[in-house]
Coordinates of C-alpha atoms in Angstrom, one line a residue:
X1 CA 0.0 0.0 0.0
X2 CA 1.2 3.5 -0.8
X3 CA 0.2 6.6 1.1
X4 CA 0.8 10.1 -0.4
X5 CA 2.5 12.4 2.1
X6 CA 1.9 14.5 4.1
X7 CA -1.6 13.6 5.1
X8 CA -4.6 11.4 4.6
X9 CA -8.1 11.3 5.9
X10 CA -8.3 7.8 7.3
X11 CA -5.8 5.8 9.3
X12 CA -3.6 3.4 7.3
X13 CA -4.0 -0.3 8.1
X14 CA -1.5 -1.5 10.6
X15 CA -0.4 2.0 11.5
X16 CA 0.0 1.0 15.1
X17 CA 2.8 -1.5 14.2
X18 CA 4.4 1.2 11.9
X19 CA 4.3 3.8 14.7
X20 CA 6.0 1.3 17.1
X21 CA 8.7 0.6 14.5
X22 CA 9.3 4.3 14.1
X23 CA 9.5 4.8 17.8
X24 CA 12.0 1.9 18.1
X25 CA 14.4 3.7 15.8
X26 CA 14.0 6.8 18.0
X27 CA 14.8 4.7 21.1
X28 CA 18.1 3.7 19.5
X29 CA 18.9 7.2 18.6
X30 CA 18.1 8.6 22.0
X31 CA 20.2 5.9 23.6
X32 CA 23.3 6.6 21.5
X33 CA 23.0 10.4 21.8
X34 CA 22.9 10.5 25.6
X35 CA 24.7 7.3 26.7
X36 CA 28.0 8.8 25.5
X37 CA 27.8 11.4 28.3
X38 CA 27.8 8.6 30.9
X39 CA 30.6 6.6 29.2
X40 CA 33.2 9.4 28.9
X41 CA 35.5 8.1 31.7
X42 CA 35.7 4.7 30.1
X43 CA 36.3 6.1 26.6
X44 CA 39.0 8.4 28.0
X45 CA 40.7 5.5 29.8
X46 CA 40.7 3.4 26.6
X47 CA 42.4 6.0 24.5
X48 CA 44.5 7.5 27.3
X49 CA 43.0 11.0 26.8
X50 CA 41.3 13.5 29.2
X51 CA 37.6 13.5 29.8
X52 CA 37.2 16.9 28.1
X53 CA 39.0 15.4 25.0
X54 CA 36.7 12.4 25.1
X55 CA 33.8 14.9 25.3
X56 CA 34.6 15.9 21.7
X57 CA 32.7 12.8 20.8
X58 CA 29.5 14.4 22.0
X59 CA 30.3 17.6 20.1
X60 CA 31.0 15.8 16.9
X61 CA 27.7 13.8 17.2
X62 CA 25.8 17.1 17.7
X63 CA 27.6 18.6 14.7
X64 CA 26.6 15.6 12.6
X65 CA 22.9 16.2 13.6
X66 CA 23.1 19.9 12.7
X67 CA 24.7 19.2 9.3
X68 CA 22.9 16.0 8.4
X69 CA 19.3 17.0 9.1
X70 CA 18.8 19.6 6.4
X71 CA 21.4 18.0 4.0
X72 CA 19.7 14.6 3.9
X73 CA 16.2 15.9 4.0
X74 CA 16.9 18.2 1.1
X75 CA 18.9 15.9 -1.1
X76 CA 16.5 13.0 -0.5
X77 CA 13.3 15.0 -1.2
X78 CA 12.1 12.8 -4.1
X79 CA 12.9 9.4 -2.5
X80 CA 10.0 7.2 -1.2
X81 CA 9.7 7.7 2.5
X82 CA 9.8 4.0 3.5
X83 CA 13.0 3.3 1.6
X84 CA 14.6 6.4 2.9
X85 CA 13.7 5.6 6.6
X86 CA 15.1 2.1 6.2
X87 CA 18.3 3.5 4.7
X88 CA 18.6 6.0 7.6
X89 CA 18.3 3.2 10.2
X90 CA 21.0 1.2 8.3
X91 CA 23.2 4.3 8.3
X92 CA 22.6 4.7 12.1
X93 CA 23.6 1.0 12.6
X94 CA 26.8 1.5 10.6
X95 CA 27.7 4.7 12.5
X96 CA 27.3 3.1 15.8
X97 CA 29.0 -0.1 14.7
X98 CA 32.0 1.9 13.6
X99 CA 31.9 3.7 17.0
X100 CA 32.1 0.3 18.7
X101 CA 35.2 -0.7 16.8
X102 CA 37.0 2.6 16.8
X103 CA 40.8 2.1 17.1
X104 CA 41.8 5.6 18.2
X105 CA 40.4 9.0 19.1
X106 CA 40.2 10.2 15.5
X107 CA 38.3 7.2 14.3
X108 CA 35.9 7.5 17.2
X109 CA 35.2 11.1 16.5
X110 CA 34.7 10.4 12.8
X111 CA 32.3 7.6 13.7
X112 CA 30.3 9.7 16.1
X113 CA 30.0 12.4 13.4
X114 CA 28.7 9.8 10.9
X115 CA 26.3 8.4 13.5
X116 CA 24.8 11.9 14.0
X117 CA 24.2 12.6 10.4
X118 CA 20.9 10.5 10.1
X119 CA 19.6 11.6 13.5
X120 CA 17.6 14.7 12.6
X121 CA 16.5 13.5 9.2
X122 CA 15.1 10.3 10.7
X123 CA 13.0 12.1 13.3
X124 CA 11.8 14.8 10.8
X125 CA 10.8 12.3 8.1
X126 CA 9.3 9.9 10.7
X127 CA 7.1 12.8 11.9
X128 CA 5.9 13.5 8.4
X129 CA 5.2 9.8 7.7
X130 CA 3.4 9.3 11.0
X131 CA 1.2 12.3 10.2
X132 CA 0.4 10.7 6.9
X133 CA -0.8 7.5 8.5
X134 CA -3.6 9.1 10.6
X135 CA -6.5 11.5 10.1
X136 CA -5.4 15.2 9.9
X137 CA -6.9 16.0 13.3
X138 CA -4.6 13.3 15.0
X139 CA -1.3 14.6 13.6
X140 CA -0.1 15.8 17.0
X141 CA -0.8 12.5 18.6
X142 CA 1.0 10.6 15.8
X143 CA 4.1 12.8 16.1
X144 CA 4.2 12.4 19.8
X145 CA 4.0 8.7 19.5
X146 CA 7.1 8.7 17.3
X147 CA 8.9 10.8 19.9
X148 CA 8.0 8.3 22.7
X149 CA 11.0 6.2 21.6
X150 CA 13.4 9.1 22.3
X151 CA 11.9 9.7 25.8
X152 CA 11.9 6.0 26.8
X153 CA 15.6 6.0 25.8
X154 CA 16.2 8.6 28.6
X155 CA 14.2 6.5 31.0
X156 CA 15.5 3.1 30.2
X157 CA 18.0 2.9 27.4
X158 CA 20.6 5.4 28.6
X159 CA 20.8 4.0 32.2
X160 CA 21.0 0.5 30.8
X161 CA 23.6 1.3 28.2
X162 CA 25.7 3.2 30.8
X163 CA 25.6 0.3 33.2
X164 CA 26.5 -2.2 30.5
X165 CA 29.3 0.1 29.3
X166 CA 30.7 0.3 32.9
X167 CA 30.5 -3.5 33.4
X168 CA 31.5 -5.0 30.1
X169 CA 33.0 -2.0 28.2
X170 CA 31.7 1.1 26.5
X171 CA 31.9 -0.6 23.1
X172 CA 29.0 -2.8 24.0
X173 CA 26.7 0.2 24.3
X174 CA 27.3 1.2 20.7
X175 CA 27.0 -2.4 19.5
X176 CA 23.6 -2.6 21.3
X177 CA 22.4 0.5 19.5
X178 CA 23.6 -0.8 16.2
X179 CA 21.6 -4.0 16.8
X180 CA 18.5 -2.0 17.7
X181 CA 18.7 0.0 14.5
X182 CA 19.0 -3.3 12.4
X183 CA 15.9 -4.6 14.1
X184 CA 14.2 -1.2 13.4
X185 CA 15.1 -1.5 9.7
X186 CA 13.5 -5.0 9.6
X187 CA 10.4 -3.8 11.5
X188 CA 10.0 -0.9 9.1
X189 CA 10.3 -3.1 6.1
X190 CA 7.6 -5.3 7.5
X191 CA 5.1 -2.9 8.9
X192 CA 5.5 0.5 7.2
X193 CA 3.3 1.1 4.2
X194 CA 4.8 2.7 1.2
X195 CA 4.7 6.5 1.7
X196 CA 5.4 8.5 -1.5
X197 CA 7.3 11.8 -1.4
X198 CA 5.2 14.8 -2.2
X199 CA 4.4 15.0 -5.9
X200 CA 6.3 18.2 -6.5
X201 CA 9.2 17.3 -4.2
X202 CA 12.6 18.5 -5.1
X203 CA 15.7 20.0 -3.5
X204 CA 14.6 23.5 -4.6
X205 CA 11.1 23.0 -3.2
X206 CA 12.4 21.8 0.1
X207 CA 14.8 24.8 0.3
X208 CA 11.9 27.2 -0.3
X209 CA 10.8 26.4 3.2
X210 CA 13.6 28.6 4.4
X211 CA 12.1 31.6 2.6
X212 CA 9.2 31.6 5.0
X213 CA 9.5 33.7 8.2
X214 CA 7.3 31.4 10.3
X215 CA 9.7 28.6 9.7
X216 CA 12.7 30.7 10.9
X217 CA 10.6 31.8 13.9
X218 CA 9.8 28.3 14.9
X219 CA 13.4 27.2 14.5
X220 CA 14.5 30.3 16.6
X221 CA 12.0 29.3 19.3
X222 CA 13.7 25.9 19.5
X223 CA 17.2 27.3 19.4
X224 CA 16.7 29.9 22.0
X225 CA 13.8 28.7 24.2
X226 CA 14.9 25.1 24.4
X227 CA 18.3 26.2 25.5
X228 CA 16.7 27.1 28.8
X229 CA 16.1 23.4 29.6
X230 CA 19.6 22.4 28.5
X231 CA 21.2 25.1 30.7
X232 CA 19.9 23.2 33.7
X233 CA 19.9 19.6 32.4
X234 CA 23.6 19.8 31.4
X235 CA 24.5 20.4 35.1
X236 CA 21.9 18.3 36.8
X237 CA 24.4 15.9 38.3
X238 CA 26.4 18.5 40.3
X239 CA 23.2 20.4 41.1
X240 CA 21.8 17.2 42.6
X241 CA 24.8 16.5 44.8
X242 CA 26.0 20.1 45.7
X243 CA 22.8 22.1 45.8
X244 CA 20.0 19.6 46.5
X245 CA 22.4 17.7 48.9
X246 CA 21.6 14.2 47.7
X247 CA 24.2 11.4 47.4
X248 CA 26.0 10.7 44.2
X249 CA 24.0 7.4 44.0
X250 CA 20.8 9.5 43.6
X251 CA 21.9 11.1 40.3
X252 CA 20.8 8.2 38.1
X253 CA 17.4 8.2 39.8
X254 CA 17.0 11.9 39.2
X255 CA 17.9 11.5 35.6
X256 CA 15.3 8.7 35.4
X257 CA 12.7 11.1 36.9
X258 CA 13.6 13.5 34.0
X259 CA 13.2 10.7 31.5
X260 CA 9.8 9.7 33.1
X261 CA 8.6 13.3 32.7
X262 CA 9.6 13.3 29.1
X263 CA 7.9 9.9 28.5
X264 CA 4.6 11.0 30.1
X265 CA 4.8 14.3 28.3
X266 CA 5.2 12.5 25.0
X267 CA 2.3 10.2 25.9
X268 CA -0.2 13.0 26.7
X269 CA 1.0 16.0 24.7
X270 CA -0.6 14.8 21.5
X271 CA -4.1 15.7 22.7
X272 CA -2.9 19.3 23.4
X273 CA -1.3 19.7 20.1
X274 CA -4.3 18.2 18.2
X275 CA -6.4 21.0 19.8
X276 CA -4.0 23.8 19.1
X277 CA -0.5 23.7 17.8
X278 CA 0.2 27.4 18.5
X279 CA -1.4 27.2 21.9
X280 CA 0.8 24.2 22.8
X281 CA 3.9 26.1 21.8
X282 CA 2.9 29.2 23.7
X283 CA 1.6 27.3 26.7
X284 CA 4.6 25.0 27.1
X285 CA 7.1 27.9 26.6
X286 CA 5.3 29.9 29.3
X287 CA 5.2 27.0 31.7
X288 CA 8.9 26.3 31.1
X289 CA 9.7 29.8 32.3
X290 CA 7.6 29.3 35.5
X291 CA 9.1 25.9 36.2
X292 CA 12.7 27.1 35.8
X293 CA 11.9 30.1 38.1
X294 CA 10.7 27.6 40.8
X295 CA 13.7 25.4 40.3
X296 CA 16.0 28.4 40.8
X297 CA 14.2 29.2 44.1
X298 CA 13.7 25.6 45.4
X299 CA 16.6 23.5 44.1
X300 CA 17.9 23.1 47.6
X301 CA 14.7 21.3 48.7
X302 CA 15.0 17.6 47.6
X303 CA 11.3 16.9 47.1
X304 CA 10.6 20.1 45.3
X305 CA 13.7 19.8 43.2
X306 CA 12.9 16.3 42.0
X307 CA 9.3 17.2 41.3
X308 CA 10.5 20.2 39.2
X309 CA 13.0 18.0 37.3
X310 CA 10.0 15.8 36.4
X311 CA 8.1 18.9 35.2
X312 CA 11.1 20.2 33.2
X313 CA 11.2 16.8 31.3
X314 CA 7.4 16.9 30.8
X315 CA 7.2 20.4 29.5
X316 CA 10.3 20.1 27.3
X317 CA 8.7 17.1 25.4
X318 CA 5.4 19.0 24.9
X319 CA 7.4 21.9 23.4
X320 CA 9.6 19.7 21.2
X321 CA 6.6 17.8 19.7
X322 CA 4.6 21.0 19.3
X323 CA 7.5 22.7 17.4
X324 CA 7.8 19.6 15.2
X325 CA 4.1 20.0 14.1
X326 CA 4.5 23.7 13.9
X327 CA 7.3 23.4 11.4
X328 CA 5.3 20.9 9.3
X329 CA 2.4 23.3 9.2
X330 CA 4.6 26.3 8.3
X331 CA 5.9 24.5 5.3
X332 CA 3.2 22.2 4.0
X333 CA 4.7 21.7 0.5
X334 CA 8.2 20.9 1.9
X335 CA 7.6 19.4 5.4
X336 CA 10.6 17.0 5.5
X337 CA 13.3 19.6 5.5
X338 CA 11.5 21.9 7.9
X339 CA 10.6 19.0 10.3
X340 CA 14.2 17.6 10.2
X341 CA 15.7 21.0 10.9
X342 CA 13.9 21.1 14.2
X343 CA 16.5 18.6 15.5
X344 CA 19.3 20.8 14.2
X345 CA 17.7 23.7 16.2
X346 CA 17.4 21.6 19.3
X347 CA 21.1 20.5 19.1
X348 CA 22.1 24.2 18.7
X349 CA 20.0 24.8 21.9
X350 CA 21.9 21.9 23.6
X351 CA 25.3 23.5 22.9
X352 CA 24.2 27.1 23.6
X353 CA 22.4 26.2 26.9
X354 CA 25.3 24.2 28.2
X355 CA 27.8 26.8 27.2
X356 CA 25.9 29.8 28.7
X357 CA 25.2 27.8 31.9
X358 CA 28.9 27.0 32.1
X359 CA 29.8 30.7 31.8
X360 CA 27.6 31.5 34.7
X361 CA 29.2 28.9 36.8
X362 CA 32.7 30.0 35.8
X363 CA 31.8 33.5 36.7
X364 CA 31.3 32.3 40.3
X365 CA 27.5 32.7 40.4
X366 CA 27.0 29.1 41.6
X367 CA 25.3 26.1 40.1
X368 CA 21.8 27.5 40.7
X369 CA 22.7 30.3 38.3
X370 CA 22.1 27.8 35.5
X371 CA 18.4 28.0 36.3
X372 CA 18.4 31.8 35.9
X373 CA 20.3 31.4 32.6
X374 CA 17.5 29.0 31.7
X375 CA 14.9 31.5 32.6
X376 CA 16.5 34.2 30.5
X377 CA 16.7 31.9 27.5
X378 CA 13.1 30.7 28.0
X379 CA 11.8 34.2 28.3
X380 CA 13.6 35.0 25.0
X381 CA 12.0 32.0 23.4
X382 CA 8.6 33.2 24.7
X383 CA 9.3 36.6 23.0
X384 CA 10.0 34.8 19.7
X385 CA 6.7 32.9 20.1
X386 CA 4.9 36.3 20.6
X387 CA 6.5 37.7 17.4
X388 CA 5.5 34.5 15.6
X389 CA 1.9 34.9 16.7
X390 CA 1.9 38.6 15.6
X391 CA 3.3 37.7 12.2
X392 CA 0.7 35.0 11.7
X393 CA -2.1 37.3 12.7
X394 CA -1.0 39.9 10.2
X395 CA -0.7 37.3 7.5
X396 CA -4.3 36.1 8.2
X397 CA -5.5 39.7 8.2
X398 CA -4.0 40.5 4.8
X399 CA -5.1 37.2 3.2

């Protein structure tokens, strides 16, 4: 069966199995993206380098995401979606397999860059395909279901991969992800119906998405506003031990709470997005500001801090899914590139939030200052959302 992207009026047969397969690929991607952070000491020991030097593996992966998302989505504009998604999962398997057999620092960095290239394109195209498999009014739920794999990775996959890496070697974590992506490719081949590229798809058509101001404003919301979450999350481990006063053994549990918040957010955010995409972006951005303010005030109280970590995870997933749909709506004739670029924007937010939070700490303002950096970034993101709403209102008035 072939479905024409980006939408249809009735659900495709077997769409549940297809959604599960798409989410499984996201689970593998989420695991490989975040598990590296917990395996840096083992990687550094293997290659006799410092932990900061090993951390370049994280940077190169993020760079791969930023470069690969628009590049692949644009160049593959005319390819059938099913075959493209299977090819992307195979590429993910290869990148992680090469990471597992890296023989020196250079080969590891190259492998991590290659592993990052398909990341954004996979999520962006998966979102477009998922939306094509359900009625139009259920697009938000479909996109959120695809993102569940990424959130479950933070809840289960990352802790498991970290533990396995510590016990039997860090290479095992990347081999496990490679295996997950091979299984995903087989599951997609079996369950995903044929989804054609848009009839007028081309590199030029996809690139036209970047002529639209709403697309840039949605990307800016992610790059700036989402940086608020990363300003805190990047330093959640030392905040947990030095500010909240919990033992180091509590850190994995706090991270699991964050992952639980993301998972529940992904499970329930679809109904909000189905009702109003713009309202979901605005509401989640405003709530993020409030939650980060409360975290800055209450981080030294264990119960409050843990509850707020849960809420940060919850709200961040609502925002990410809403922005994904917003980008698809802002570029209906070229949704793949716009949706894929969302993950480039979020990786920019990752780097910017961590960097600005680190500057605040280095300035001697303390670990809690990361929350106030997060508040500033989220307020800036909220301002971008306001500008976006104003631009959209003027466009509707002049139509």
